[in-house]
mmCIF file of C-alpha atoms in Angstrom:
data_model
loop_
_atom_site.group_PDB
_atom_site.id
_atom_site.type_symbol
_atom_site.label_atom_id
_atom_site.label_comp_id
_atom_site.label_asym_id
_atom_site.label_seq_id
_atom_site.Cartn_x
_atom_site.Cartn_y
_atom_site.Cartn_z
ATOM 1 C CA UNK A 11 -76.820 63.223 95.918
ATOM 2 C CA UNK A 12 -75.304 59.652 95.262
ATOM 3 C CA UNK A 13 -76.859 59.714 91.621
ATOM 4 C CA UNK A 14 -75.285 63.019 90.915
ATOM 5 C CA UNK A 15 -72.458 61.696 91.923
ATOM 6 C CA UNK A 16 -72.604 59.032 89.641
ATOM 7 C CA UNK A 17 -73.795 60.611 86.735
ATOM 8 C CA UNK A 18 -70.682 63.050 87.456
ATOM 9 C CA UNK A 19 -68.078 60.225 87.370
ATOM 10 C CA UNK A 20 -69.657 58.979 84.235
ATOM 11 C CA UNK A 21 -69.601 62.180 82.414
ATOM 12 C CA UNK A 22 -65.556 62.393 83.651
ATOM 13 C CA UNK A 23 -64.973 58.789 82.128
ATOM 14 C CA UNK A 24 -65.998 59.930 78.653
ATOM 15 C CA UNK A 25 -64.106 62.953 78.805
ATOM 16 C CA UNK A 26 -61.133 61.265 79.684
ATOM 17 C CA UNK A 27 -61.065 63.493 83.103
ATOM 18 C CA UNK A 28 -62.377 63.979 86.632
ATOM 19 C CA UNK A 29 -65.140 67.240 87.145
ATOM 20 C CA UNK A 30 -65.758 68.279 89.804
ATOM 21 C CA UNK A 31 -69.402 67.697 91.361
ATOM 22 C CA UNK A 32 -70.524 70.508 93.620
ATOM 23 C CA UNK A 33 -72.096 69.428 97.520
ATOM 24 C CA UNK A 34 -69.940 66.507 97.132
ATOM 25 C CA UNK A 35 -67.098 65.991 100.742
ATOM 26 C CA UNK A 36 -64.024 64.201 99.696
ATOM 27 C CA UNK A 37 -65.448 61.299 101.696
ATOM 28 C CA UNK A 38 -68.349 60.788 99.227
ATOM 29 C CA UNK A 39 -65.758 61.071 96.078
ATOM 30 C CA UNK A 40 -63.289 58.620 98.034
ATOM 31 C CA UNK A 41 -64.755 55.292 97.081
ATOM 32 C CA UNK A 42 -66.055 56.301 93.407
ATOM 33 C CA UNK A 43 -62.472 57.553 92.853
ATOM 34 C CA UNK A 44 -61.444 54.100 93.790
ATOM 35 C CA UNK A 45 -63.517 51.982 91.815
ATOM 36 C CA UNK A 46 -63.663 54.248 88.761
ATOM 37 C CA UNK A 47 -59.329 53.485 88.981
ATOM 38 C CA UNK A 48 -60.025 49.595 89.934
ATOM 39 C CA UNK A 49 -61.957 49.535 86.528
ATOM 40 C CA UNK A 50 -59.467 51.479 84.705
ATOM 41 C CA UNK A 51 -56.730 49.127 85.693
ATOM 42 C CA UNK A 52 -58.887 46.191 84.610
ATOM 43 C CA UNK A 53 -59.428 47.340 81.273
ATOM 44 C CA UNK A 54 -55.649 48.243 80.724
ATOM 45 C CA UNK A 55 -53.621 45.238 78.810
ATOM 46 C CA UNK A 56 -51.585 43.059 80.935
ATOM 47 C CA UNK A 57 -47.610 42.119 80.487
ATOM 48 C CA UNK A 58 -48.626 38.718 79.627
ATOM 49 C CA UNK A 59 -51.000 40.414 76.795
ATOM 50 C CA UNK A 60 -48.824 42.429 75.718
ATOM 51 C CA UNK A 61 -46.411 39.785 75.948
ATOM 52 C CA UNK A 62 -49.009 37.440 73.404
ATOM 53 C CA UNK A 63 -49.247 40.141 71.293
ATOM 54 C CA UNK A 64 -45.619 40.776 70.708
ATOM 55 C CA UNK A 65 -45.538 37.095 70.195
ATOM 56 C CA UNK A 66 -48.347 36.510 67.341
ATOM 57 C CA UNK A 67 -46.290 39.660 65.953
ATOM 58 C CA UNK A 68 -43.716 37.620 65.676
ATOM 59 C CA UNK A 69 -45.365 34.516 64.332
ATOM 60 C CA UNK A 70 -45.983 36.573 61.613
ATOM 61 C CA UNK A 71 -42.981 37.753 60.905
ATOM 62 C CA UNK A 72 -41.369 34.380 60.406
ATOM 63 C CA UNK A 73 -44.405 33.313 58.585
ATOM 64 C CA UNK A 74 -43.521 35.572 56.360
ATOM 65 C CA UNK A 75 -39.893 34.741 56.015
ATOM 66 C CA UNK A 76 -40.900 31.046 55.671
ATOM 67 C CA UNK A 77 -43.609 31.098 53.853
ATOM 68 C CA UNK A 78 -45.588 28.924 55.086
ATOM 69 C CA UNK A 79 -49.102 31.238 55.851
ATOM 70 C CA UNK A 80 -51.303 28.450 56.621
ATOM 71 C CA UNK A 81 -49.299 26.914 59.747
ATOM 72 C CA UNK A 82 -48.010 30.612 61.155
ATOM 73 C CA UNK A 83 -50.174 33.463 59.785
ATOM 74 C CA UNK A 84 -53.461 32.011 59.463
ATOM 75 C CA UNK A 85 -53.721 29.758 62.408
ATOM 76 C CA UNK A 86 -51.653 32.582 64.329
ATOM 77 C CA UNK A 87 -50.390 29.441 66.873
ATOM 78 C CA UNK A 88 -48.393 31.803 69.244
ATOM 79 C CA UNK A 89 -45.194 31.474 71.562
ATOM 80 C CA UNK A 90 -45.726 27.709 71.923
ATOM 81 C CA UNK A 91 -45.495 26.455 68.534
ATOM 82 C CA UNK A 92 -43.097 27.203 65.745
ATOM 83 C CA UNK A 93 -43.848 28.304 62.765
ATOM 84 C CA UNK A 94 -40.809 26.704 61.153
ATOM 85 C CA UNK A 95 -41.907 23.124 59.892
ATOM 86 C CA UNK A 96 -40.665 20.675 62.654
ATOM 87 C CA UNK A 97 -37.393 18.724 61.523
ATOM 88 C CA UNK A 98 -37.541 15.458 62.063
ATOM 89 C CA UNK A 99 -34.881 14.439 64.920
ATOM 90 C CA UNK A 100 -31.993 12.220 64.347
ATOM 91 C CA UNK A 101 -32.943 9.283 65.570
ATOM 92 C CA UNK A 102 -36.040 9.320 63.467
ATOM 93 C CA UNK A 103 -33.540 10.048 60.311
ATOM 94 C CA UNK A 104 -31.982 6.802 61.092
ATOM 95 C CA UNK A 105 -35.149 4.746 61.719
ATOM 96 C CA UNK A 106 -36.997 6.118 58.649
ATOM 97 C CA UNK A 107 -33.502 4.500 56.160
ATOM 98 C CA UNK A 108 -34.241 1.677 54.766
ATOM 99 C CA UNK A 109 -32.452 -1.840 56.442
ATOM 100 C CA UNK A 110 -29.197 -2.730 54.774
ATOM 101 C CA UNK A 111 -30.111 -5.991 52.851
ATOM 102 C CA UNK A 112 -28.002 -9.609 54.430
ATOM 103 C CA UNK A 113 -26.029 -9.529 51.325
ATOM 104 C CA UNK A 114 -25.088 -5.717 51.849
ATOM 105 C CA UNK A 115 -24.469 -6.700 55.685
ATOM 106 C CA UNK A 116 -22.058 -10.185 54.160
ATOM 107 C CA UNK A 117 -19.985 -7.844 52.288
ATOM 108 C CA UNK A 118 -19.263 -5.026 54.721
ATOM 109 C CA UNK A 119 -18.008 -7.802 56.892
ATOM 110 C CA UNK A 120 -15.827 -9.101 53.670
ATOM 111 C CA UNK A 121 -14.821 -5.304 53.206
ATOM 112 C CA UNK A 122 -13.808 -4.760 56.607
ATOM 113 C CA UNK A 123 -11.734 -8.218 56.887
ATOM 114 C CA UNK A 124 -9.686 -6.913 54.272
ATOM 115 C CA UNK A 125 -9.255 -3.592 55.151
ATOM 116 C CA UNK A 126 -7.962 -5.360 58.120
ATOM 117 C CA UNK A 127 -5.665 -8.209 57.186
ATOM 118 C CA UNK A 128 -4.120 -4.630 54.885
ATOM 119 C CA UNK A 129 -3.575 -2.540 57.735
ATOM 120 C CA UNK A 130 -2.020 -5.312 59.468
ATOM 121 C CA UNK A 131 0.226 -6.389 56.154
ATOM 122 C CA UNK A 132 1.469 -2.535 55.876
ATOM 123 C CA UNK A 133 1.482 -1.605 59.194
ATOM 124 C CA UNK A 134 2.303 -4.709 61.166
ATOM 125 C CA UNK A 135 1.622 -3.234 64.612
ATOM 126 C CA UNK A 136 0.716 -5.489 67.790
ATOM 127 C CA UNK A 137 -2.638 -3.379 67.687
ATOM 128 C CA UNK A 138 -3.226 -3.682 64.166
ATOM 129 C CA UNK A 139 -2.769 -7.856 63.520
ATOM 130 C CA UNK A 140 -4.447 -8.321 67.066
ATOM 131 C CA UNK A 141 -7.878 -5.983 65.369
ATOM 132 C CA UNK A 142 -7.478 -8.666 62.495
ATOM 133 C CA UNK A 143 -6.943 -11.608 64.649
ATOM 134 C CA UNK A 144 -9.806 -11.045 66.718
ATOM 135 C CA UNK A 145 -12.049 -9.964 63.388
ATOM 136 C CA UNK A 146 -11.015 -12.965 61.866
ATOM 137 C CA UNK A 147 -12.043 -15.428 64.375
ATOM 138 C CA UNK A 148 -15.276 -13.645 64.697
ATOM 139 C CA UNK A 149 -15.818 -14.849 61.238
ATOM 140 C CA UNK A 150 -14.669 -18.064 61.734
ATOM 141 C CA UNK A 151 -17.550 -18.971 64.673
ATOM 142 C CA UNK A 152 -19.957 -17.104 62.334
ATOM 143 C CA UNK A 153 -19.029 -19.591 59.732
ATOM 144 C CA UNK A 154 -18.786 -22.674 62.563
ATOM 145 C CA UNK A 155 -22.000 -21.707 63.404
ATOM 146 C CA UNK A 156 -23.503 -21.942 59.959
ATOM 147 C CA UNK A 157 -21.710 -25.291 59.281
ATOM 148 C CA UNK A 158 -22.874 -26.861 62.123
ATOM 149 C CA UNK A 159 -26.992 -25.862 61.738
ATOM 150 C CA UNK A 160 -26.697 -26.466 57.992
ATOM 151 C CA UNK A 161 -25.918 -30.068 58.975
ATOM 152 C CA UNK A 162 -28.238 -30.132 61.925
ATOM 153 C CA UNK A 163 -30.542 -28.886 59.576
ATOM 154 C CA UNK A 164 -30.179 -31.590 56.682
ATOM 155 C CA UNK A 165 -30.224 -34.710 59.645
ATOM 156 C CA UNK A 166 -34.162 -33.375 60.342
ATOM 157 C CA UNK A 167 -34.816 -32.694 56.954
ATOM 158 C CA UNK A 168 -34.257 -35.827 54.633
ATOM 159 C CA UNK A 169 -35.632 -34.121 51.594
ATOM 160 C CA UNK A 170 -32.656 -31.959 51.539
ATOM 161 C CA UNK A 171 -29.913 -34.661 52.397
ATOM 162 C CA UNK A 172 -28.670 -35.178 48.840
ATOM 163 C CA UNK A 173 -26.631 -37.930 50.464
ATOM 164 C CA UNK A 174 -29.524 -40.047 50.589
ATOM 165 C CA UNK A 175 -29.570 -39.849 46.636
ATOM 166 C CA UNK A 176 -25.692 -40.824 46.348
ATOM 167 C CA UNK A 177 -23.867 -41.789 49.810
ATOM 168 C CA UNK A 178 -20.444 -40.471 50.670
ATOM 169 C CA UNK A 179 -19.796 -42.892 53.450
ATOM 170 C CA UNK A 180 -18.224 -46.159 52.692
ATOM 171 C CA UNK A 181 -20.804 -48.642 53.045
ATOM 172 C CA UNK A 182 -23.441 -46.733 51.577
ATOM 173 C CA UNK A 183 -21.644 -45.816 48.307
ATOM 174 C CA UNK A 184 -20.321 -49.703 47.888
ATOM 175 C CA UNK A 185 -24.186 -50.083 47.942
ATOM 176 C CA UNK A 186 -25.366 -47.827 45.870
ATOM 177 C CA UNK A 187 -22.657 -48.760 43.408
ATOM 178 C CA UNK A 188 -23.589 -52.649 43.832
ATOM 179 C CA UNK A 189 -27.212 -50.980 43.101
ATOM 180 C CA UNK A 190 -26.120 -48.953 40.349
ATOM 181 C CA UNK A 191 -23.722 -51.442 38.291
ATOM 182 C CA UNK A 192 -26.925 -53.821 38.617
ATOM 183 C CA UNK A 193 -29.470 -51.211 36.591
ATOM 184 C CA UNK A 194 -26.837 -50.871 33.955
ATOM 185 C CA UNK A 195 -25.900 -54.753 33.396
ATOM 186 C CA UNK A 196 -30.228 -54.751 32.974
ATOM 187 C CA UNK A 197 -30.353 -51.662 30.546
ATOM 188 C CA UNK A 198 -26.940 -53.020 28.426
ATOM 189 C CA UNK A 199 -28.153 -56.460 28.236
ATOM 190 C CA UNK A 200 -31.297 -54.934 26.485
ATOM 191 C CA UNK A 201 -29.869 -52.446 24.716
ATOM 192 C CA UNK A 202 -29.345 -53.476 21.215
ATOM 193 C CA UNK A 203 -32.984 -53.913 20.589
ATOM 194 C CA UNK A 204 -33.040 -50.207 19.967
ATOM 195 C CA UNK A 205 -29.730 -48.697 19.539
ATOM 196 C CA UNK A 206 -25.973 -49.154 18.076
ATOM 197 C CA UNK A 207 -22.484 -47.685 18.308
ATOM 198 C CA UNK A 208 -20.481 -46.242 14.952
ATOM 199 C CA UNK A 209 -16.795 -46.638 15.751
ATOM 200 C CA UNK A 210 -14.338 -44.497 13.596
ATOM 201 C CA UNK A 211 -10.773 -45.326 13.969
ATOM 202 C CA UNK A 212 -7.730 -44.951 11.537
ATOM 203 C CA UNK A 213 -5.107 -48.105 11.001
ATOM 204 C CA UNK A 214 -2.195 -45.250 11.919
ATOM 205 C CA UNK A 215 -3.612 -44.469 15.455
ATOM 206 C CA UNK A 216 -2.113 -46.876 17.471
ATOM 207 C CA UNK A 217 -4.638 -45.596 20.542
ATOM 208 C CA UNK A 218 -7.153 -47.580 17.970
ATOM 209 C CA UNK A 219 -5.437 -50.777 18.280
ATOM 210 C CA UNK A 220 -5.558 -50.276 21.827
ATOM 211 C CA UNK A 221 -9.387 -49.624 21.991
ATOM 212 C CA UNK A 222 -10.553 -51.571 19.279
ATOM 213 C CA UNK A 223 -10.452 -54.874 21.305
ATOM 214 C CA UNK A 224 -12.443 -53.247 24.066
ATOM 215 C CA UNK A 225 -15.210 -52.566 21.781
ATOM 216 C CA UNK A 226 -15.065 -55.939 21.054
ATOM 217 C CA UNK A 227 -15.217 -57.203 24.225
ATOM 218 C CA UNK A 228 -18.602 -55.222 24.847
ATOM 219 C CA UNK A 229 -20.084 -55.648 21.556
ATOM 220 C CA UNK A 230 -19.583 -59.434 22.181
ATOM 221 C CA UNK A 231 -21.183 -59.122 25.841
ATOM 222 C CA UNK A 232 -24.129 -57.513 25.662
ATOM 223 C CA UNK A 233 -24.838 -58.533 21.990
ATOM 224 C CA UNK A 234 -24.236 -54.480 21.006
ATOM 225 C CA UNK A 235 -24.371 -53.914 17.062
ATOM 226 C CA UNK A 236 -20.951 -52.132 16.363
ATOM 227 C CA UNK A 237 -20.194 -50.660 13.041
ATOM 228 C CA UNK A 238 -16.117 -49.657 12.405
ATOM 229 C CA UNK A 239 -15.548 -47.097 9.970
ATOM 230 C CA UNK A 240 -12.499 -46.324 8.761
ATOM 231 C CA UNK A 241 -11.429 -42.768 7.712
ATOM 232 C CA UNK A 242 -7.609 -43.420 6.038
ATOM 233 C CA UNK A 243 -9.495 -46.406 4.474
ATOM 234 C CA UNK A 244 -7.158 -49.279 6.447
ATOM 235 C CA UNK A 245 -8.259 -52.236 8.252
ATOM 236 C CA UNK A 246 -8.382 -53.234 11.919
ATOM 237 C CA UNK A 247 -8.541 -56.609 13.544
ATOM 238 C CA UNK A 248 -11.073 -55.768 15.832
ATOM 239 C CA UNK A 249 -13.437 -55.337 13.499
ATOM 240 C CA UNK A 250 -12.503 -57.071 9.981
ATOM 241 C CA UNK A 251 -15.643 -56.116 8.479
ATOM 242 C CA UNK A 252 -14.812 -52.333 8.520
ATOM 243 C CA UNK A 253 -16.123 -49.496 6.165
ATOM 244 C CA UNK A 254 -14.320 -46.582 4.868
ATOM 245 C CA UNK A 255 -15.933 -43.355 5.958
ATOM 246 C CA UNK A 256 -17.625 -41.427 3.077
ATOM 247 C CA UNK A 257 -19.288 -38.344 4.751
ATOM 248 C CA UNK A 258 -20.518 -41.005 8.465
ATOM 249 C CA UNK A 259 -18.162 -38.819 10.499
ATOM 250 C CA UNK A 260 -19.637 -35.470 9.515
ATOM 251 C CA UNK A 261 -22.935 -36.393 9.445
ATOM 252 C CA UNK A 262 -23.323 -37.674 13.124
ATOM 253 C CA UNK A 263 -21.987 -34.311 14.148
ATOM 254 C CA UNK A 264 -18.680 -34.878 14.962
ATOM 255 C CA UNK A 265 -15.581 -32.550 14.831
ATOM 256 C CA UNK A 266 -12.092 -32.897 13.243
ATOM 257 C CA UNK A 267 -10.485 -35.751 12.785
ATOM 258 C CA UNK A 268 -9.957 -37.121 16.537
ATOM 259 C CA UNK A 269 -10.077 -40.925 16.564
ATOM 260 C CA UNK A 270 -11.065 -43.141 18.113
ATOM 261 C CA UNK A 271 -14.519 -41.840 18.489
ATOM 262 C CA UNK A 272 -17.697 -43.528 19.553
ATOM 263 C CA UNK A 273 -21.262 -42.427 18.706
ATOM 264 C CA UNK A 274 -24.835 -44.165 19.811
ATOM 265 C CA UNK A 275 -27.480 -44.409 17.629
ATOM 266 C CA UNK A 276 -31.091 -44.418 18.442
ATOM 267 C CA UNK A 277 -32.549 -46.046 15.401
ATOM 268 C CA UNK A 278 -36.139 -45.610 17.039
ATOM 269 C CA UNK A 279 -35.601 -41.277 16.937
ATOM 270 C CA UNK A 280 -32.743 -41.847 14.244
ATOM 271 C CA UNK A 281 -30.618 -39.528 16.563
ATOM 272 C CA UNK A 282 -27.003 -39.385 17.200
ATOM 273 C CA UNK A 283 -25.277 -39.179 20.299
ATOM 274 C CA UNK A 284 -21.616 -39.225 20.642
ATOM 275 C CA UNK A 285 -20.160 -40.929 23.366
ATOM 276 C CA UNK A 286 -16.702 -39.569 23.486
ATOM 277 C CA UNK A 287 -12.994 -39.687 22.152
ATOM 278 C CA UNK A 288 -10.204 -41.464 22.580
ATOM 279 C CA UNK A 289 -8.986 -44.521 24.761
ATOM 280 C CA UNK A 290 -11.291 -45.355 27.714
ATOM 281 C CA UNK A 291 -12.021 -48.357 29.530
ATOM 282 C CA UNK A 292 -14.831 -50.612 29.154
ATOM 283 C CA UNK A 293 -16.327 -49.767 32.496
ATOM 284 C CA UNK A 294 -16.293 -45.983 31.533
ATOM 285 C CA UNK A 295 -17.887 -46.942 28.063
ATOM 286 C CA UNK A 296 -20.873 -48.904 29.550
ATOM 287 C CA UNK A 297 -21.099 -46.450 31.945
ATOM 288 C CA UNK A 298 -21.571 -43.523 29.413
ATOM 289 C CA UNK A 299 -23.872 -45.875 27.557
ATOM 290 C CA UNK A 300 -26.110 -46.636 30.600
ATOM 291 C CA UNK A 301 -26.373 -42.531 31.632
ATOM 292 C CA UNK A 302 -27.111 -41.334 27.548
ATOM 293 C CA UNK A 303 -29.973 -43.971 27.449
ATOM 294 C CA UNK A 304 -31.564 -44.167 31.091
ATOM 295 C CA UNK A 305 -30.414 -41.041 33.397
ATOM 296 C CA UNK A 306 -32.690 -38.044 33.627
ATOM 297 C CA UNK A 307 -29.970 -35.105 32.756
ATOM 298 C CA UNK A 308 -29.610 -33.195 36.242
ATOM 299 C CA UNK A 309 -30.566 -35.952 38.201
ATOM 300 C CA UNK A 310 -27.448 -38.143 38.930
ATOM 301 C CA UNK A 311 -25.917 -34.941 40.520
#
């Protein structure tokens, strides 16, 4: 009777009905009826399938609008991913510009002192020149700051104090000059083995009868070979063994007509070098001397 039964419920399933099955007391039918309905309720899709569906339905619709097939139709992700490309937040905006440089930074703080000190000039409120005020003195312990560690830094560092080289205090620049005046009284004292000075003058400059005697004084001193040349042709009484200039003034390079001019000669290279123009002393003579012949260019500095 039971497999009757069965087969009877079976046969109603795929018909999409209920027969019914002869011999059979409603209290036989009662529990098929109930788990024939349990299984039809289990095979019926839920809300939250449903729900999925409607959702992957919708993936593919903005797939479609975006474009993008691979990360929305394709992989079909569902409710809990988006199918729009993820935008980067804005935090991660900022972090992913580059750094402004320390120059950039040093002139936005030049830019904004000025914008400043302008606001307060035009509109010379108490707000507006205290903003500068304090702005200003911001700068001015940034810059306290720097001065004070640059020197800190130079007293641990004595391969950067150029004051070693050439002293700014008192007592060390009266001995370096002591030093100094010593090398050059050694260099001029040997210097006419290898070089000599062409002096042009004119008997109408009377700055020439002023200088003339100080190149006599140092040619005299150190035993320097100085030739005066004259370019109006007249005499001087520094030098009474002159010669008239035909073409010596041009031809060490000089310029014009300015006199009184001095040029060193290097008869070992058979190179000029002028020394300078007009009146000087002799210290400032032998010193230009001394720095042409023996200092390294760049080096005294």
């Amino acid at each position: 009777m039971r497999n009757a039964l069965t087969l009877a419920l079976i046969l109603s399933l795929a018909t999409g009905g209920i027969a019914p099955v002869a011999g059979a007391s409603a209290q036989e039918l009662t529990p098929l009826l109930d788990s024939v309905s349990s299984a039809r309720e289990s095979e019926a899709p839920s809300s939250a399938d449903r729900e999925r569906d409607e959702d992957l339905g919708g993936a593919d619709r903005v797939a479609a609008q975006t474009g993008d097939d691979f990360y929305c139709r394709e992989r079909r992700l569902g409710t809990w991913f988006y199918c729009d490309k993820p935008k980067p937040k804005p935090s991660e905006q900022q972090s992913a510009q580059p750094a402004r440089s320390s120059a950039e930074r040093l002139a936005a703080i030049a830019k904004e002192l000025e914008e400043l000190k302008a606001r307060a000039i035009l509109e010379p409120t108490p707000e507006n020149i205290a903003h500068y005020i304090a702005f200003q003195r911001e700068q001015l312990d940034r810059a306290s700051s720097f001065a004070d560690m640059w020197q800190r830094t130079i007293w641990q560092n004595p391969d950067l104090d150029y004051t070693l080289q050439r002293p700014v205090n008192q007592l060390g620049k009266r001995t370096w000059l002591d030093t100094r005046n010593a090398d050059r009284e050694r260099v001029l004292s040997q210097i006419s083995q290898r070089y000599g000075v062409f002096y042009f003058y004119s008997s109408a400059c009377a700055a020439c009868e002023t200088f003339g005697p100080i190149m006599r004084s140092i040619s005299d001193r150190f035993g320097l070979t100085v030739m005066a040349i004259s370019l109006d042709g007249g005499p001087t009484r520094a030098f009474p063994n002159y010669t008239v200039d035909t073409g010596q003034y041009k031809a060490m390079g000089m310029r014009g007509q300015q006199v009184p001019a001095l040029v060193l000669f290097d008869t070992a290279t058979k190179r000029p070098m002028p020394i300078g123009y007009g009146v000087m002393a002799a210290d400032e003579v032998m010193n230009r001397i001394f720095t042409l012949t023996s200092i390294k260019p760049g080096s005294d500095f």
